[in-house]
PDB file of C-alpha atoms in Angstrom:
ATOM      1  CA  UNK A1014      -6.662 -46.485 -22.660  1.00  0.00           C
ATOM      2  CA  UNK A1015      -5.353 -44.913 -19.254  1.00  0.00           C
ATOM      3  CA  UNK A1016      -6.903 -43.664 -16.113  1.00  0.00           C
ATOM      4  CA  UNK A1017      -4.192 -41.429 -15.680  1.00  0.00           C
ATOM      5  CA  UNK A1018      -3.088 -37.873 -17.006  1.00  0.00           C
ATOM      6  CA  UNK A1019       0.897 -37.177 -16.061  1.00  0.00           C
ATOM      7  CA  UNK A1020       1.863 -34.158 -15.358  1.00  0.00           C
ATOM      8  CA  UNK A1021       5.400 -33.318 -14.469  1.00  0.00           C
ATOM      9  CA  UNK A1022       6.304 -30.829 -11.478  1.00  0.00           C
ATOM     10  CA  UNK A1023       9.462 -28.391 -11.137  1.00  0.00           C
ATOM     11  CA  UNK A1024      10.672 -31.337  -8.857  1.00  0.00           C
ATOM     12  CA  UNK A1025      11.881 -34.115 -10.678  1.00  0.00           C
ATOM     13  CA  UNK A1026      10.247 -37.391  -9.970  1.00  0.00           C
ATOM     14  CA  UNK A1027       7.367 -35.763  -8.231  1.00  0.00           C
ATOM     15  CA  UNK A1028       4.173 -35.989 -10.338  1.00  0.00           C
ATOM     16  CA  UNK A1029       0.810 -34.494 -10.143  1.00  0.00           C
ATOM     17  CA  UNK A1030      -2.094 -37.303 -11.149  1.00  0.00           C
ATOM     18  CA  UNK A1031      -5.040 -36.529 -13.004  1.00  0.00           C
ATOM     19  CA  UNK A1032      -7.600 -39.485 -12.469  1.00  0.00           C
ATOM     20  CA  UNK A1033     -10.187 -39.916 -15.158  1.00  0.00           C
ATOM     21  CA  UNK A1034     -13.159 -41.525 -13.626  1.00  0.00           C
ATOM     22  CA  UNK A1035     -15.640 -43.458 -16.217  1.00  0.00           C
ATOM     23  CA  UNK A1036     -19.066 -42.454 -14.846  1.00  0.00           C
ATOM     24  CA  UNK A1037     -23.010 -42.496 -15.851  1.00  0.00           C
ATOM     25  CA  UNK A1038     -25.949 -41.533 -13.876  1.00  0.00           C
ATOM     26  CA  UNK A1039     -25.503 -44.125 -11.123  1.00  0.00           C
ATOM     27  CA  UNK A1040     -21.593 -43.232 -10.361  1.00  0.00           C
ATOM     28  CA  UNK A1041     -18.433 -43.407 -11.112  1.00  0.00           C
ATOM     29  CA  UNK A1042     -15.714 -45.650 -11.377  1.00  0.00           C
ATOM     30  CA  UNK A1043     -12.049 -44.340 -10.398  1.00  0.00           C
ATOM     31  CA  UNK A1044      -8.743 -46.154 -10.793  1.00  0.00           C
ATOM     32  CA  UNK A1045      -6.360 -44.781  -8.009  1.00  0.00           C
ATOM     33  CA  UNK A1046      -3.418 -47.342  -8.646  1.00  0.00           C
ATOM     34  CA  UNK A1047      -1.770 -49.024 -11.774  1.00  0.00           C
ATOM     35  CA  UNK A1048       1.690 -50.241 -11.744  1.00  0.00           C
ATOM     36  CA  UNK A1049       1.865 -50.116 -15.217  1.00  0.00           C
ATOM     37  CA  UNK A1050      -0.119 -47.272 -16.107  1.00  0.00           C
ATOM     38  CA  UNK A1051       2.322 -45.448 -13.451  1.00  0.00           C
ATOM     39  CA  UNK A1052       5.274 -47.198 -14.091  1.00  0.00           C
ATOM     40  CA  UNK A1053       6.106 -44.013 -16.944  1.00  0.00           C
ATOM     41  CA  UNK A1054       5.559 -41.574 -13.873  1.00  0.00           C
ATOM     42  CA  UNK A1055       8.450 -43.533 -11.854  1.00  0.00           C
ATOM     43  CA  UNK A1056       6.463 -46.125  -9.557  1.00  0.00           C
ATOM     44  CA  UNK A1057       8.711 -49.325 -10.294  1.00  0.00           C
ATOM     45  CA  UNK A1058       7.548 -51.508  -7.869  1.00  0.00           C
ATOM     46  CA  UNK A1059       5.028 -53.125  -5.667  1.00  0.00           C
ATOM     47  CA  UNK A1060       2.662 -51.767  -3.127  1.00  0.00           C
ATOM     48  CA  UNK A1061       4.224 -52.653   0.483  1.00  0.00           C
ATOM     49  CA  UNK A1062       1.835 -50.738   2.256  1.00  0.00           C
ATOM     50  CA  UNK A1063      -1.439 -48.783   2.135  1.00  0.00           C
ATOM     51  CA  UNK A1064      -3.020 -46.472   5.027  1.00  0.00           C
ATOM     52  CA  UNK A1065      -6.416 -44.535   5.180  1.00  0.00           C
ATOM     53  CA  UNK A1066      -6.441 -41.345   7.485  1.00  0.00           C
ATOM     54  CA  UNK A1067      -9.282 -38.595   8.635  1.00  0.00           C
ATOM     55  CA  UNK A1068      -8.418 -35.350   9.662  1.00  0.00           C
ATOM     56  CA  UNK A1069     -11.383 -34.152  11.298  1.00  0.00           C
ATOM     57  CA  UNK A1070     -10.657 -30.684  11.447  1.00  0.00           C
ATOM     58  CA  UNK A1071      -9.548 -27.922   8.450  1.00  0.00           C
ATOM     59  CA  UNK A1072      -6.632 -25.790   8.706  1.00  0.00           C
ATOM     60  CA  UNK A1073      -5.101 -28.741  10.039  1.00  0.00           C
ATOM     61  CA  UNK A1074      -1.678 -29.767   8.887  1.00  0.00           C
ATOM     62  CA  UNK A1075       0.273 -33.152   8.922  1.00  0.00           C
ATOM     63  CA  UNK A1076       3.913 -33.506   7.952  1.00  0.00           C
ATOM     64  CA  UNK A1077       6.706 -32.574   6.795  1.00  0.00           C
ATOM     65  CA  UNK A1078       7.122 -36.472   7.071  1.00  0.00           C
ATOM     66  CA  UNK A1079      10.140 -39.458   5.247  1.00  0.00           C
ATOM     67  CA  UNK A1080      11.964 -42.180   5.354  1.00  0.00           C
ATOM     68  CA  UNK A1081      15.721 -42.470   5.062  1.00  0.00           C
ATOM     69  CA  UNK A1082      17.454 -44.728   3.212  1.00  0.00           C
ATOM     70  CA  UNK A1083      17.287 -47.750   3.190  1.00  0.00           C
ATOM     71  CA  UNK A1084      13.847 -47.308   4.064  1.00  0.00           C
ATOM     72  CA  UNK A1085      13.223 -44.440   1.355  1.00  0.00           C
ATOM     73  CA  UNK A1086       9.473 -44.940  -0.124  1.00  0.00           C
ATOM     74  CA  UNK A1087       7.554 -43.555  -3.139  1.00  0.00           C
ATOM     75  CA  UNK A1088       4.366 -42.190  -2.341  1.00  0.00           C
ATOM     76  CA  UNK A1089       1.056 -42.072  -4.042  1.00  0.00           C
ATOM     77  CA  UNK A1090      -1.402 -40.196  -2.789  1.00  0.00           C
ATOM     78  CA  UNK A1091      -4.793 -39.657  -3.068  1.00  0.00           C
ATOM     79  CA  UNK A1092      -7.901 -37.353  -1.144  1.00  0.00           C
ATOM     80  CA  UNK A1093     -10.951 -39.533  -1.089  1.00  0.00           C
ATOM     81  CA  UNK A1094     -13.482 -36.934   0.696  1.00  0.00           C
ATOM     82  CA  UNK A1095     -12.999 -33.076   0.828  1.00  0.00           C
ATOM     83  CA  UNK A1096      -9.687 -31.418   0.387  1.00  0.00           C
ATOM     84  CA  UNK A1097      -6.084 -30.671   0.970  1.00  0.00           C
ATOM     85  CA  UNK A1098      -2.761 -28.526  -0.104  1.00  0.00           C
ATOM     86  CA  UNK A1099      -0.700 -31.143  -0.663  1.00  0.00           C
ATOM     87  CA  UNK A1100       3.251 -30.596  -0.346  1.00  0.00           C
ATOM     88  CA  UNK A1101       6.529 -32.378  -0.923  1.00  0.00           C
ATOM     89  CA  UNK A1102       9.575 -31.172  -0.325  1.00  0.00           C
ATOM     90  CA  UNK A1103      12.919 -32.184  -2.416  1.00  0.00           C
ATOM     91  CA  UNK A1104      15.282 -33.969   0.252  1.00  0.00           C
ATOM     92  CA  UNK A1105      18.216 -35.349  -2.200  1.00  0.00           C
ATOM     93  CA  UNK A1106      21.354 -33.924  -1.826  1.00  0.00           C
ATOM     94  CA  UNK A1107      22.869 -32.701  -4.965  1.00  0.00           C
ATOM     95  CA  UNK A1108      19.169 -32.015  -6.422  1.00  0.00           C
ATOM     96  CA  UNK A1109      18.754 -28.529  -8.591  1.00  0.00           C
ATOM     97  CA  UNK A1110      15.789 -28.393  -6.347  1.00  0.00           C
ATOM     98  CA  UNK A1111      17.273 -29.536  -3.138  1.00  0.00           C
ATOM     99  CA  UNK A1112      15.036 -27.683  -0.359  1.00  0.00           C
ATOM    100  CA  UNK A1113      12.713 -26.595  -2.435  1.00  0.00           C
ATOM    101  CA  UNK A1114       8.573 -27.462  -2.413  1.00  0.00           C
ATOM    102  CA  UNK A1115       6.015 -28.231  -4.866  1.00  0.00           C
ATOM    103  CA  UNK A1116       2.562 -27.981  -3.862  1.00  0.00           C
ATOM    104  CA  UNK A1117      -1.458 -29.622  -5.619  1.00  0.00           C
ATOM    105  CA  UNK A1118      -4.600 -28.919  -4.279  1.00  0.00           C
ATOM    106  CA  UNK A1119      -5.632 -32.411  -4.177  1.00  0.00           C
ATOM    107  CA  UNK A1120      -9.353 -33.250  -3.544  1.00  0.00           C
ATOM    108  CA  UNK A1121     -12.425 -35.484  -4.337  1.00  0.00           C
ATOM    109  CA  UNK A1122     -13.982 -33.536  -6.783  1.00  0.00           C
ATOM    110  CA  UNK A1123     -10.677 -32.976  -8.657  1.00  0.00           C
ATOM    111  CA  UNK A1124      -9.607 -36.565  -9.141  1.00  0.00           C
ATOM    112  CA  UNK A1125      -5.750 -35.322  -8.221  1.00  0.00           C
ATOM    113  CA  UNK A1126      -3.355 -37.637  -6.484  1.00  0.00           C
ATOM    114  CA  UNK A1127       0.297 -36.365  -6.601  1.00  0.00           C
ATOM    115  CA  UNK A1128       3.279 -39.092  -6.952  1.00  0.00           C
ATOM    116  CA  UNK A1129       5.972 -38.414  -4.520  1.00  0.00           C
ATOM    117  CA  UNK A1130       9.580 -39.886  -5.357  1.00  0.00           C
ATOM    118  CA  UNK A1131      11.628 -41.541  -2.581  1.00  0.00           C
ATOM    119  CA  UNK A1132      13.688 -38.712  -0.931  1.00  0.00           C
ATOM    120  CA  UNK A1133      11.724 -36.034  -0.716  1.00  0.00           C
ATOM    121  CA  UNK A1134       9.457 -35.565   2.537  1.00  0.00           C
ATOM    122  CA  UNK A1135       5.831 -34.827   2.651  1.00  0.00           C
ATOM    123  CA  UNK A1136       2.598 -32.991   4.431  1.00  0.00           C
ATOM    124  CA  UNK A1137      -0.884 -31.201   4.040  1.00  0.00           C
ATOM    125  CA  UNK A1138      -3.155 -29.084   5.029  1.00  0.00           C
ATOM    126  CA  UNK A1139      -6.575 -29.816   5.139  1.00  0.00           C
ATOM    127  CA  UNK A1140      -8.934 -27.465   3.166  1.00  0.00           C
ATOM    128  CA  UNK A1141     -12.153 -28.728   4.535  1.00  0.00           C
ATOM    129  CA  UNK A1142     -12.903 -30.688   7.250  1.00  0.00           C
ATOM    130  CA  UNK A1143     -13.352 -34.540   7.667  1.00  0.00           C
ATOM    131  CA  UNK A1144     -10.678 -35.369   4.949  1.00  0.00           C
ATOM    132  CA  UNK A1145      -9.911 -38.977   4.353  1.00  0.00           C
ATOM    133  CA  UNK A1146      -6.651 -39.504   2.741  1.00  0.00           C
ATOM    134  CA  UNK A1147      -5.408 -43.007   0.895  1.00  0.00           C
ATOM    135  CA  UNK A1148      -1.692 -43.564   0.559  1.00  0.00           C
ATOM    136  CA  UNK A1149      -0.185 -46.066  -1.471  1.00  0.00           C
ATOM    137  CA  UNK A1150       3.693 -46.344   0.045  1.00  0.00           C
ATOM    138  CA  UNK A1151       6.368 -48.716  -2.421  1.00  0.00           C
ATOM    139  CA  UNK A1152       8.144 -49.271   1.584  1.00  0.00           C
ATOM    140  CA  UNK A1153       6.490 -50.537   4.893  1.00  0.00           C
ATOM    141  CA  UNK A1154       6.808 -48.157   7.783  1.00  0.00           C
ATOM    142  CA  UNK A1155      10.014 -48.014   9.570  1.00  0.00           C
ATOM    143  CA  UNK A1156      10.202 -46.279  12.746  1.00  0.00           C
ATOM    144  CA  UNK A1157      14.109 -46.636  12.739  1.00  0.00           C
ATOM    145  CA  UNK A1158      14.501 -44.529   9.366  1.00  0.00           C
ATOM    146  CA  UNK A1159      11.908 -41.916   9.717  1.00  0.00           C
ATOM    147  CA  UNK A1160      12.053 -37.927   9.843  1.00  0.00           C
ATOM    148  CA  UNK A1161      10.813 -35.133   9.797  1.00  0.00           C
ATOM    149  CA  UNK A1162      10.563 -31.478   8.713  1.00  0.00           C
ATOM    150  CA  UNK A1163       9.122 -28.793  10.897  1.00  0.00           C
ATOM    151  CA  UNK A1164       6.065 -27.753   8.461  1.00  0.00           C
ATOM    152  CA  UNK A1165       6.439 -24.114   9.583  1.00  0.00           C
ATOM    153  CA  UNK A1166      10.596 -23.483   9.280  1.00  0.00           C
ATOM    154  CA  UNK A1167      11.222 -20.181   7.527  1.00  0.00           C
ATOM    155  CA  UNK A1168      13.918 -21.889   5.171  1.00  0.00           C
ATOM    156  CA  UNK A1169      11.390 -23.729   3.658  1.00  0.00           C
ATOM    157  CA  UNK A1170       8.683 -21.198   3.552  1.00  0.00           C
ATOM    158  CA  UNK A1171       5.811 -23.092   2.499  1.00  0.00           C
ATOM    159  CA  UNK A1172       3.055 -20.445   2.631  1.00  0.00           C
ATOM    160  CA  UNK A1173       0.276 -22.730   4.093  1.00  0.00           C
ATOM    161  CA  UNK A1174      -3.413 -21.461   2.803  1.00  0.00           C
ATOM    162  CA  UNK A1175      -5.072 -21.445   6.037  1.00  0.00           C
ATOM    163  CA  UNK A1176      -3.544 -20.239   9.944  1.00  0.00           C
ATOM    164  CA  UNK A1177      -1.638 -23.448  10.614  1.00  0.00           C
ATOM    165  CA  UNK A1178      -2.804 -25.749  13.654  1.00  0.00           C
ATOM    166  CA  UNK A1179      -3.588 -29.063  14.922  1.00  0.00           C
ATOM    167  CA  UNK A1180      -0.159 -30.131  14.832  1.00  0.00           C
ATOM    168  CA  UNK A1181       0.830 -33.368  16.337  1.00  0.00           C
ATOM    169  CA  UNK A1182       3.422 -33.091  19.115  1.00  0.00           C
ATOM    170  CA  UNK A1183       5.584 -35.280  16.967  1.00  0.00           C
ATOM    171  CA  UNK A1184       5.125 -32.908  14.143  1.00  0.00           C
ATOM    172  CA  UNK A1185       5.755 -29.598  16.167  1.00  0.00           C
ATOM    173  CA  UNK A1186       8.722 -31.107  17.473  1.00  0.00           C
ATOM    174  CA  UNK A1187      10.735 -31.585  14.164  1.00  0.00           C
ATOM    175  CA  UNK A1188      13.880 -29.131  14.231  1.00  0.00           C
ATOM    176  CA  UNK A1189      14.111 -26.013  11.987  1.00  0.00           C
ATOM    177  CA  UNK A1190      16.840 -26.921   8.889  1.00  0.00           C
ATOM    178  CA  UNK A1191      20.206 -25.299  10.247  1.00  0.00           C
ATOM    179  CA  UNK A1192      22.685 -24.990   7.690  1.00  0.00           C
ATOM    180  CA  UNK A1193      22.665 -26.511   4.286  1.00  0.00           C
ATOM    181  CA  UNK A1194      21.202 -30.000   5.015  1.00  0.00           C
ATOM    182  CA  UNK A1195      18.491 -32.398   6.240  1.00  0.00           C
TER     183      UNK A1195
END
């Protein structure tokens, strides 16, 4: 039986996770990775790297944030305590949805992780404060291929749910999108 309810997104690729915990009056028990259980959702390979973050503070917003080939990674992830707006934003050229973003409120209490395909670039906004995040990434870091988005460029125009701050310097330094590419 899976742990996992698919369900697709207007983005192809990008997949919104329902977790189905097995619980009982002591707890639950929550599976937040299976290759093969998400190998139908388009995870195809091993995990090269996982990272655990807190963001202390709501309204709060990390991202737009990828990897360029040959360093482009899958994401999986997951909010372990309180919440978040999750968004990724479709980065392949010649995509219908090139430039356009999908967004899942992702939190504990709603067992949602979201599944984000290699090319497409991704941030969030913390709902609540104290929010621990778990990523699952199918790529190590590297420094050499990464960029960024500015999460607040009007081409985008991802309506964030709260007044945006706490952006890293890094973060508030990404340029605006001029013209018709990344």
């Amino acid at each position: 039986m899976s742990r996992f309810v698919l369900h697709p997104t207007p983005i192809a690729g990008l997949v919104a996770i329902e977790r189905l915990p097995l619980g009982d009056a002591r707890g639950f028990l929550e599976r937040l990775f299976c290759a093969d259980e998400l190998a139908p959702a388009g995870w195809t390979g091993a995990i090269a790297q996982i990272n655990h973050t807190l963001t202390a503070e709501q309204g709060t917003v990390r991202g737009m944030h990828y990897q360029r080939a040959p360093h482009a990674e899958a994401k999986l992830v997951n909010c372990l305590h309180g919440a978040v707006w999750d968004v990724a934003v479709d980065l392949r050229p010649g995509s219908p949805t090139y430039l356009q973003w999908h967004a899942e409120e992702l939190s504990a209490s709603n067992h949602r992780s979201l599944l984000i395909p290699p090319g497409c670039a991704h941030g969030f906004q913390t709902l609540s404060a104290d929010v621990q995040m778990l990523y699952c990434h199918s790529q190590a870091y590297a420094p050499q291929s990464e960029g960024g988005l500015h999460p607040q460029d009007p081409r985008l125009g991802i309506p964030w749910p709260l007044p945006v701050h706490g952006l890293s310097p890094r973060d508030a330094s990404h340029p605006f999108i001029q013209g018709d590419s990344v």
